[in-house]
Amino acid sequence: NYMTSAEIRQAFLDYFNQQGHEVVASSPLIPGNDPTLLFTNAGMVQFKDVFLGSDKRAYSRATSSQRCVRAGGKHNDLENVGYTARHHTFFEMLGNFSFGDYFKREAIKFAWEFLTQRLGLPEERLWVTVHYTDDEAEKIWKEEMGVNPERFSKLDEDNFWAMGDTGPCGPCTEIFFDHGPDVAGGPPGSPDEDGDRYIEIWNLVFMQYNRSADGTMEPLAAPSIDTGMGLERVAAVMQGVHSNYEIDLFQNLLKATASVLGLDSLDSKSLRVIADHIRSCSFLITDGVLPSNEGRGYVLRRIMRRAIRHGNKLGANEPFFHKLVAPLVNEMGEAYPELAKMQAQVERILLKEEQQFAKTLDHGMQLLTQAIAELDGKVIPGETVFRLYDTYGFPVDLTADVAREHELSLDMDGFEQAMEAQRERARASGQFSVDYNDQIKLDGSTAFTGYDRLEDRAEVV
Ligand code: ATP
Ligand code: MG
Ligand code: MG
Ligand code: MG
């Protein structure tokens, strides 16, 4: 029962449409209704206000295939890309939503029916989890759906979903696919659950609360349903492969990347990173993000520079990244006409960033390689990290990415100190008017903003 990604997307929307759901188009990656959210990270984002009751729609059931980016904020998978079989910075989330209409029973019934009937997945390959307090969902799964208690677990944090630190949230139930004993990893809730054998495919969230900044949770007026299933993960299941990177779409992108770089083999972590990053970068630009040194633009720049560095590692000595837009449009332009329309512009912006970063990438890599060679211990000094950042335009996470390949870490305290010393010097000389305290928090790592000198330096080095 092989299905292409496009066929799965259509089957999903058709199925829920037949169950009375309005088919709603994907919203852009910049959330239109929420300045606190970095990027659209789930299908529910465009319906956030409907869940909260402050927005009304003509329908109470909806279904969508939503483009998502998880590269900062509460949901950040940037560091997972290339290391797990299942994470992307950009992916498509299939979802069905109930706005005060059906609740747990129907949501579970729809999901189980779609997977076992419509997609024909064998029940023995599926594993179900619920929140440990949710006896109601447990009962529906075991007594009404007949799920085997041996493939069932009750969890805590993993079964409570929230869009961000504030906003709609609630307990959830998740469905995993067992890729079989050839893959390392234990079932959800077991000590070795971090392996990739049991891969989470679908999350059904029982939206019940609105969390405020102080952490208090107010019940929603109308309990609702929000589900999300990763298209690439289901495609892997339906195409009989383990890794998302083995599905139709990614095989074509990997081939295109290898061909542009003149490589024979498709088996490389760097190739997977590049194939992943061309999607997030192209769609972010399509949706209006431009590379810059702050906020969303800095996240885009970080992803671009990581991709460029990985290309460089594979031997690229001229701009290559922008050449992958055309193959991407081939794969996704039909489902996303806005991407096809923006192709030339996306290529231009990527090329410009490649040319600009090329001026410092080689020198920066030389500095870093030498620092690593001379290293006594496992930690790259903060001074080096700062110099790479300040002089060579290496976002800290890029340096960390290189360090990780050598099983090294960064002295972040030393980096902060070097940064502070820089601020002091700037203050003392009255040289800069920019506010160095103007920072954005991106999931633990701090990106410094209000700082335009990367460009200036890039020109002079
Ligand atoms: P995981 O535990 O594997 O990181 P998650 O629990 O963070 O996934 P959810 O927030 O529940 O994911 O999102 C709903 C669904 O979206 C997941 O069940 C999965 O199918 C898909 N998904 C989530 N993150 C990614 C990603 N980075 N790349 C591809 N698909 C993803
Ligand atoms: Mg996750
Ligand atoms: Mg999870
Ligand atoms: Mg989940």
Short mmCIF file of N, CA and C and ligand atoms in Angstrom, two decimals, residues 70 75 86-87 155 157-159 161 172 174 176 200-201 203 233, ligand 3:
data_model
loop_
_atom_site.label_atom_id
_atom_site.label_comp_id
_atom_site.label_asym_id
_atom_site.label_seq_id
_atom_site.Cartn_x
_atom_site.Cartn_y
_atom_site.Cartn_z
N ARG A 70 10.13 24.51 13.08
CA ARG A 70 10.52 24.38 14.48
C ARG A 70 12.03 24.59 14.58
N HIS A 75 9.32 25.02 20.61
CA HIS A 75 9.56 23.81 19.82
C HIS A 75 10.74 24.08 18.90
N ARG A 86 13.70 11.49 12.28
CA ARG A 86 12.33 11.99 12.22
C ARG A 86 12.16 13.50 12.32
N HIS A 87 13.24 14.25 12.55
CA HIS A 87 13.07 15.69 12.77
C HIS A 87 13.53 16.54 11.59
N LEU A 155 1.84 8.58 30.25
CA LEU A 155 3.02 9.44 30.44
C LEU A 155 2.60 10.79 31.02
N GLU A 157 4.81 14.58 31.01
CA GLU A 157 5.06 15.77 30.17
C GLU A 157 4.81 15.52 28.69
N ASP A 158 5.22 14.35 28.20
CA ASP A 158 5.07 14.09 26.77
C ASP A 158 3.61 14.08 26.35
N ASN A 159 2.72 13.91 27.29
CA ASN A 159 1.31 13.91 26.94
C ASN A 159 0.56 15.12 27.47
N TRP A 161 0.35 19.00 25.87
CA TRP A 161 0.86 19.80 24.75
C TRP A 161 0.54 21.27 24.93
N CYS A 172 -2.88 15.23 26.09
CA CYS A 172 -3.00 14.69 24.74
C CYS A 172 -2.82 13.18 24.75
N GLU A 174 -1.13 10.13 22.11
CA GLU A 174 -0.29 10.05 20.92
C GLU A 174 -0.22 8.63 20.37
N PHE A 176 2.14 6.05 18.06
CA PHE A 176 3.49 5.78 17.58
C PHE A 176 3.46 4.61 16.61
N GLU A 200 6.87 8.60 16.94
CA GLU A 200 5.59 9.28 17.14
C GLU A 200 5.08 9.79 15.80
N ILE A 201 3.86 9.39 15.44
CA ILE A 201 3.31 9.91 14.19
C ILE A 201 2.17 10.91 14.40
N ASN A 203 -0.35 13.24 17.17
CA ASN A 203 -0.67 13.76 18.50
C ASN A 203 -2.10 14.31 18.48
N ARG A 233 6.64 11.78 8.35
CA ARG A 233 6.75 10.56 9.15
C ARG A 233 5.76 9.49 8.68
MG MG B 3 6.85 13.82 21.35
#
